[in-house]
Coordinates of C-alpha atoms and ligand atoms in Angstrom, one line a residue:
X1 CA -19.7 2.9 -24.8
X2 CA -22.6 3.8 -27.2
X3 CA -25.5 4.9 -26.1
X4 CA -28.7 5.9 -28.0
X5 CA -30.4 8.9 -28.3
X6 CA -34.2 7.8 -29.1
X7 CA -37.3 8.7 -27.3
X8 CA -38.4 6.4 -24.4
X9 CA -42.2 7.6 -24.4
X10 CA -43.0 4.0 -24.6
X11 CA -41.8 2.8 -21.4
X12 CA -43.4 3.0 -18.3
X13 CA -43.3 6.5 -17.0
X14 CA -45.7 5.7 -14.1
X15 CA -43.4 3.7 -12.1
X16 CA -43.3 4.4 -8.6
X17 CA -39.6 6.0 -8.8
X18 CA -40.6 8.9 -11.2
X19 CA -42.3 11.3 -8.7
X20 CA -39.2 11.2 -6.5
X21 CA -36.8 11.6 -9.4
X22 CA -38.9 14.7 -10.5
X23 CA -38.9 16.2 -7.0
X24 CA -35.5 17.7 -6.6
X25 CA -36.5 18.0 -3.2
X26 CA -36.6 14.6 -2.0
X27 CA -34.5 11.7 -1.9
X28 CA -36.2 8.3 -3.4
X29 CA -34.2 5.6 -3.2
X30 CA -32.2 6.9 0.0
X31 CA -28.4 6.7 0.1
X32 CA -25.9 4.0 -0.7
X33 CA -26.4 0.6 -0.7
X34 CA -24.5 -0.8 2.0
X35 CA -22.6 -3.3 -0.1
X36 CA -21.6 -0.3 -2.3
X37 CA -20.4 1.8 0.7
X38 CA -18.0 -1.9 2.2
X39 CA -16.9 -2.7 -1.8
X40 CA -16.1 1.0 -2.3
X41 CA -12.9 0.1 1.0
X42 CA -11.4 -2.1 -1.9
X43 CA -11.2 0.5 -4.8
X44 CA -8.5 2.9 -5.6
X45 CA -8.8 6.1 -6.8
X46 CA -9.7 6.3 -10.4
X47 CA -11.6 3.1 -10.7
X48 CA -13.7 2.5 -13.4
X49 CA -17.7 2.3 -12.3
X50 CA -20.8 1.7 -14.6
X51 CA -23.7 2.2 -13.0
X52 CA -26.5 0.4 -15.0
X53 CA -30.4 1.6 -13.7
X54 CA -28.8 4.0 -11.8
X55 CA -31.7 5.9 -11.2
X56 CA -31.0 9.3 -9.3
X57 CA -27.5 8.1 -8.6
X58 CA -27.4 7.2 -4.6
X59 CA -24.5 4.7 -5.6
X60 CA -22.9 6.5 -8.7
X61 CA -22.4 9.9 -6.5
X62 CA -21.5 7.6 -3.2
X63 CA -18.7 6.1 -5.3
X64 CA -17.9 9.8 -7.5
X65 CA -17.0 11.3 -4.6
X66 CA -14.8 8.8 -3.3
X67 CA -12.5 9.3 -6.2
X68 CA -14.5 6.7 -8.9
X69 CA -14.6 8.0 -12.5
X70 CA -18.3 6.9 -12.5
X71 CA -20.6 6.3 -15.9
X72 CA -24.5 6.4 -15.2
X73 CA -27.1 4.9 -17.3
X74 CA -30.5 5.3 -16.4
X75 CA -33.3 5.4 -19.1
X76 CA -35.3 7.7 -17.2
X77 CA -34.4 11.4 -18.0
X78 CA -35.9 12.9 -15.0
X79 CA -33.5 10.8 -12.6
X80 CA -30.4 11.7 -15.1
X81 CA -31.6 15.2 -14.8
X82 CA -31.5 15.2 -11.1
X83 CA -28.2 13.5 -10.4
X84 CA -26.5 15.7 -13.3
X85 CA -27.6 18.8 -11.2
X86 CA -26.8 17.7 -8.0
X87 CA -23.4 16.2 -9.0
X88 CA -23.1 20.0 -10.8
X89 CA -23.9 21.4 -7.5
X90 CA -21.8 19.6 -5.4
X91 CA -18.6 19.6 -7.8
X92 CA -18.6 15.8 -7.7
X93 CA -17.5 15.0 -11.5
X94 CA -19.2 12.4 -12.9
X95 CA -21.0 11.1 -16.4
X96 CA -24.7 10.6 -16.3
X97 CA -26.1 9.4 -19.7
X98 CA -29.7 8.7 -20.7
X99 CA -29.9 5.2 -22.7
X100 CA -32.0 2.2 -22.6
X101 CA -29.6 -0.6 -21.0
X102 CA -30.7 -3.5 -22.7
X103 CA -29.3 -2.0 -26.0
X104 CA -26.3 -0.4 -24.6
X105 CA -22.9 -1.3 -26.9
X106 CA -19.9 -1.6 -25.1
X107 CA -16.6 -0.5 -26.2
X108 CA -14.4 0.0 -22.8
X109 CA -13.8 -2.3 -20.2
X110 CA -14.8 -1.6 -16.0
X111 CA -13.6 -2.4 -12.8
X112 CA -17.1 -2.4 -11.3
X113 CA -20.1 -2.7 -12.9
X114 CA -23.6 -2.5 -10.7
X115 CA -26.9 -2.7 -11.4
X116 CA -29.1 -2.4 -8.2
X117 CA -33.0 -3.2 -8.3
X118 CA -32.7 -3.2 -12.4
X119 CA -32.3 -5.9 -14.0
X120 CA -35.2 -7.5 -13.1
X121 CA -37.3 -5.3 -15.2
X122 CA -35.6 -6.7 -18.4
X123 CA -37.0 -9.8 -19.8
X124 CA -34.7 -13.4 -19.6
X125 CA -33.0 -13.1 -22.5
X126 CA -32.0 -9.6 -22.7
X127 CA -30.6 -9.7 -19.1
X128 CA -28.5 -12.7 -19.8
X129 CA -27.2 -11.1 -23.4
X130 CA -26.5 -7.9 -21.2
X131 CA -24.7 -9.9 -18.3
X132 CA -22.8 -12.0 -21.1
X133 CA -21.2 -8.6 -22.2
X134 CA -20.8 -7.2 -19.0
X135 CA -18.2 -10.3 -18.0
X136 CA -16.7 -9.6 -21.2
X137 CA -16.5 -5.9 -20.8
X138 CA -15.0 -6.4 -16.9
X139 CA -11.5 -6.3 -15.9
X140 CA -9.6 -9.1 -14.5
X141 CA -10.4 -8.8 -10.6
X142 CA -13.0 -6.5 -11.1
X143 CA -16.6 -6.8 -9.7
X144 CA -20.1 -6.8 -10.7
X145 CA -23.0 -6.1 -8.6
X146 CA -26.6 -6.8 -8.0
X147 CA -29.4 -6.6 -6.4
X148 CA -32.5 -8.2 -7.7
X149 CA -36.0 -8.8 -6.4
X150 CA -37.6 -12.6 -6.4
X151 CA -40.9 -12.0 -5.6
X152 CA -42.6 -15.5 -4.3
X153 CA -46.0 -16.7 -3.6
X154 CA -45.0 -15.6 0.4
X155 CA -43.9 -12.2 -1.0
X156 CA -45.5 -11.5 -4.1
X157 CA -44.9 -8.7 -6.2
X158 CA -46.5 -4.7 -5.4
X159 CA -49.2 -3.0 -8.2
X160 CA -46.4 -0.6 -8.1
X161 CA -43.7 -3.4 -9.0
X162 CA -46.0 -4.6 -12.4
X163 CA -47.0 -1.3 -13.1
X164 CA -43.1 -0.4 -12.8
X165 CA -43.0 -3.2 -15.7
X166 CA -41.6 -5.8 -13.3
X167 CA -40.9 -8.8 -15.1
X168 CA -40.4 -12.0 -12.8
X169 CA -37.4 -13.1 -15.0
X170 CA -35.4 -14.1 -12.7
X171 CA -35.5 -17.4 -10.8
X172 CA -34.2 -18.7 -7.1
X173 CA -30.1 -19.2 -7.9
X174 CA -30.0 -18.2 -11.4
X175 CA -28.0 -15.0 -10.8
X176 CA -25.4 -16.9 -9.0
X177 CA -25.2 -19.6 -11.3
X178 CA -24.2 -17.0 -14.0
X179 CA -21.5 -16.1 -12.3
X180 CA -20.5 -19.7 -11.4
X181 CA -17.3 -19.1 -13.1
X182 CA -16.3 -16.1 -10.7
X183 CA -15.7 -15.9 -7.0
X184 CA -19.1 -15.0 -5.5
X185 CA -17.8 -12.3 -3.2
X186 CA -20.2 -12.3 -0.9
X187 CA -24.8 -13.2 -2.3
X188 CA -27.4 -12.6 0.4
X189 CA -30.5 -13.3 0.6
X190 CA -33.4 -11.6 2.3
X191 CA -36.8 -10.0 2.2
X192 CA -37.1 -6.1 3.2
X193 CA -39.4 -3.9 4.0
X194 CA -38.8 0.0 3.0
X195 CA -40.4 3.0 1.4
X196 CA -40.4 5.6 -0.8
X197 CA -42.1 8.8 -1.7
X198 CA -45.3 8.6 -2.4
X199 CA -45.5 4.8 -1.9
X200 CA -46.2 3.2 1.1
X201 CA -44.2 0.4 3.0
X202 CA -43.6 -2.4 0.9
X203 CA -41.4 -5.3 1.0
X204 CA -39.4 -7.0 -1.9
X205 CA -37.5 -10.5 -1.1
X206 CA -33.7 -9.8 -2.4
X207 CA -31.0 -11.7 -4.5
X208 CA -28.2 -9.4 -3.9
X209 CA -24.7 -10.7 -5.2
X210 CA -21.1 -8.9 -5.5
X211 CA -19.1 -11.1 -8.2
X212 CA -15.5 -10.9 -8.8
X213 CA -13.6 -11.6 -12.2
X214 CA -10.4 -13.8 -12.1
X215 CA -7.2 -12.6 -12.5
X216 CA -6.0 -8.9 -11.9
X217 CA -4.4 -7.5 -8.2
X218 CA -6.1 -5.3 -5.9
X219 CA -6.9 -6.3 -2.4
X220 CA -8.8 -10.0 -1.8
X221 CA -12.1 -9.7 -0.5
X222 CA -12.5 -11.9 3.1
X223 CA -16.1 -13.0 4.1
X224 CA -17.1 -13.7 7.8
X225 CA -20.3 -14.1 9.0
X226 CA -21.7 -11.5 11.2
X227 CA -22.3 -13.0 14.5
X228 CA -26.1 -12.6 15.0
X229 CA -26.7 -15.0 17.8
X230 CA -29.7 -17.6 17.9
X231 CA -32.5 -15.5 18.7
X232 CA -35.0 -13.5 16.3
X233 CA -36.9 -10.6 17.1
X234 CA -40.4 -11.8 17.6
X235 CA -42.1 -11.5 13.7
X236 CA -45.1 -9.5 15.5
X237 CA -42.2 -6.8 17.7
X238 CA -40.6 -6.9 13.7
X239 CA -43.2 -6.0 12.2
X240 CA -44.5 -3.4 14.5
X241 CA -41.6 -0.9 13.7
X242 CA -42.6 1.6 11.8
X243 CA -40.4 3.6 9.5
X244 CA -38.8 6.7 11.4
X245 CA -38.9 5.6 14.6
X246 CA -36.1 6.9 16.5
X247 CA -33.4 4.5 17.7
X248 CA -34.4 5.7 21.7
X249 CA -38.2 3.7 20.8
X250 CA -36.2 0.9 19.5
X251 CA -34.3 0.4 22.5
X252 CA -37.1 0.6 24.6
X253 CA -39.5 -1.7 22.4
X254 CA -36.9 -4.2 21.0
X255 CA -33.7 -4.4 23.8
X256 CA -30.4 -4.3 22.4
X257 CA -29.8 -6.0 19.4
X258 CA -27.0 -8.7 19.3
X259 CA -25.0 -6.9 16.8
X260 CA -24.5 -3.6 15.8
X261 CA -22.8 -2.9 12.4
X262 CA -21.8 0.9 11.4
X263 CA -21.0 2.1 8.3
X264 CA -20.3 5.9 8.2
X265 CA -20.5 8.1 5.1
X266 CA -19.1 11.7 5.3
X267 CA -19.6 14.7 2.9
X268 CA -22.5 15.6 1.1
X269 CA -24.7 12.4 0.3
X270 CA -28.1 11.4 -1.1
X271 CA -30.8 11.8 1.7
X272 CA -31.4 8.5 4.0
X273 CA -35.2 8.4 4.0
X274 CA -38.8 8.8 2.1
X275 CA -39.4 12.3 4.0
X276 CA -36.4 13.3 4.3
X277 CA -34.8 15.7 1.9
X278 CA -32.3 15.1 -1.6
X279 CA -28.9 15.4 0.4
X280 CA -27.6 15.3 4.1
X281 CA -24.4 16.0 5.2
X282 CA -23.1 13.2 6.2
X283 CA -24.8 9.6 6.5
X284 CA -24.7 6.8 9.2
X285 CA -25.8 3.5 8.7
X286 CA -26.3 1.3 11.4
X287 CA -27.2 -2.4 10.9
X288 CA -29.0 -3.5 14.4
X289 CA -28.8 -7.3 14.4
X290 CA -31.4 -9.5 16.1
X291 CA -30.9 -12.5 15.2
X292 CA -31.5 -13.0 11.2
X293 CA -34.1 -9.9 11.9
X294 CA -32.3 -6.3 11.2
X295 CA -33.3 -3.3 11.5
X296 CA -31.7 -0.6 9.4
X297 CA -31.4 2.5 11.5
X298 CA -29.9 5.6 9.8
X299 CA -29.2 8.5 10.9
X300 CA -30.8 8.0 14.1
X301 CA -34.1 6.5 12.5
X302 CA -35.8 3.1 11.5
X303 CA -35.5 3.2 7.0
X304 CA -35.5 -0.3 7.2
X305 CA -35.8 -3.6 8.1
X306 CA -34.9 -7.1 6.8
X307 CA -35.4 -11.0 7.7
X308 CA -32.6 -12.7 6.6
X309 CA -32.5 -16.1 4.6
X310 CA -28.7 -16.2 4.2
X311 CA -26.6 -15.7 7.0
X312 CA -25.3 -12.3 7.4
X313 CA -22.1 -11.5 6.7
X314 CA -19.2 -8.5 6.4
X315 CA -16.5 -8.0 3.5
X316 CA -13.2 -6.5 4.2
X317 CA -10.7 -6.4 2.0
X318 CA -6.8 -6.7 1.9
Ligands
SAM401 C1 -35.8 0.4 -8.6 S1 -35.0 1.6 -9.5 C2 -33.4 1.5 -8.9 C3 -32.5 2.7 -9.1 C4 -31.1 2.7 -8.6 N1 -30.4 1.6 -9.2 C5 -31.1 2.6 -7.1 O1 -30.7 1.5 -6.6 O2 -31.5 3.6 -6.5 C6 -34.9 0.9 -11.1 C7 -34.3 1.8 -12.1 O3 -34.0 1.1 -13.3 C8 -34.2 1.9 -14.4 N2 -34.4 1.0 -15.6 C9 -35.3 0.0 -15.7 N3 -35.2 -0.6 -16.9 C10 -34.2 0.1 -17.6 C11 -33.6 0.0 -18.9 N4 -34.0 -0.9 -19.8 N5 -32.6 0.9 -19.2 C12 -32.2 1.8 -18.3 N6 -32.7 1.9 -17.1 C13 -33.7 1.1 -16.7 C14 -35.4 2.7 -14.0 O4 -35.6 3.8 -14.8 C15 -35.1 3.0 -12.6 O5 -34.4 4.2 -12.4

């Protein structure tokens, strides 16, 4: 891979996710994505990862300590800076690279590529000349993985999102059709509600797809849909769950949910929440299912919630 070395003074520094990356006390984006942390069951020791956007690296250091030789590309040097230390500190080998993504050159080929909460900040054309040489650059039964924000009239898009340089260039099924050639591993759709440091809660509907490439071995993915039952949590009972609350209030306030879904990370990871600090020792992600309403509950606490669109499902793999 190529990467360039040129100044990026041009691009916008003020988005919302510079502050945390230049704190090396807090954690910004909190830890792994959840489809990260169910793909990473599927790959081997030694896989190939290229993590495009990675920011301060909640998915690149997930997936480096698990074994991945991981490649991170962020154009911001502040969140390079910060996962280069802490993957120093931690004696988690990895490569973290400051380049601007839409002109990266590829020369090797990956077994997963991701780019989560990125590529929506390029415009239509380079995303889909990037994505074009991502499939070609992806090998046979590998994956690539998204999440993108489609901001709608319902849910429209944050100051901080346009100031970010947000570009609305993606539309409803566009993603997916791009990979209509591939086995959509699993594409969800959702809007959710979370927060970061220094910004307060806001909400981003999501277009998250796992692709994979035809051909190769490795374990098939298997889809099945999480049994969430009929009933919603009331939007107003939804809404009224502030970030942090312990799980105890949410008992209390909400019931049980109908399904709980626990994904548990161990050894040193990226922090879980907006006050919380850069690493924890170990990280606990439950999903609490009411209905298509969820509330993320980590480490004891409220980091999230989401109303579903698609029905919710699990990946295993094998
Ligand atoms: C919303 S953050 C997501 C960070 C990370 N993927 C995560 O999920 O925590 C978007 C990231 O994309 C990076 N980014 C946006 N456009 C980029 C580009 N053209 N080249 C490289 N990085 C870019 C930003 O610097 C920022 O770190």
């Amino acid at each position: 891979m190529k990467t360039t070395t040129r100044e990026f003074e041009h691009l916008p520094f003020n988005a919302f996710w510079e502050k945390g990356y230049k704190d090396g006390n807090v954690s910004t984006m909190g830890g792994p994505n959840h489809d990260i942390v169910e793909l990473a069951a599927a790959l081997p020791p030694g896989t190939r990862v290229l993590d495009l956007g990675c920011g301060e690296g909640r998915n690149a250091f997930f997936l480096a300590g698990r074994g991945c030789q991981v490649t991170a590309v962020d154009r911001s040097a502040a969140g390079i800076e910060k996962l280069s230390a802490l993957a120093k500190r931690t004696g988690v080998p990895l490569r973290a690279v400051v380049a601007d993504i839409a002109e990266l050159e590829l020369r090797d080929t990956w077994d997963v590529i991701m780019a989560h909460g990125v590529i929506d900040y390029l415009d239509n054309r380079t995303w889909r000349s990037l994505l074009a040489r991502l499939k070609a650059h992806t090998a046979p039964g590998g994956y690539n993985a998204y999440t993108c924000m489609l901001f709608t009239d319902e849910y429209p898009a944050g100051p901080e999102f346009l100031a970010a340089g947000f570009k609305h260039s993606l539309a409803q099924g566009e993603l997916a059709a791009f990979y209509g050639d591939w086995e959509q591993v699993r594409h969800d759709r959702y809007v959710k509600w979370d927060q970061h440091p220094g910004i307060p809660l806001h909400c981003h509907p999501v277009d998250k797809l796992v692709a994979r490439k035809p051909g190769g071995g490795g374990p098939a993915p298997r889809r099945e849909p999480v049994p969430v039952g009929e009933v919603d949590l009331p939007r107003a009972l939804f809404d009224s769950v502030a970030m942090g609350t312990p799980a105890e209030e949410v008992l209390a306030r909400c019931g049980e949910p109908a399904v709980v879904d626990t994904f548990t990370m161990e050894g040193v990871q990226l922090g879980v929440g907006p006050t919380d600090s850069l690493t924890v020792d170990g990280y606990r992600l439950s999903l609490w299912y009411y209905g298509r309403a969820v509330l993320y509950v980590i480490n004891g606490r409220v980091w999230g919630r989401a109303l579903h669109d698609s029905l919710p499902v699990r990946m295993t793999f094998g």
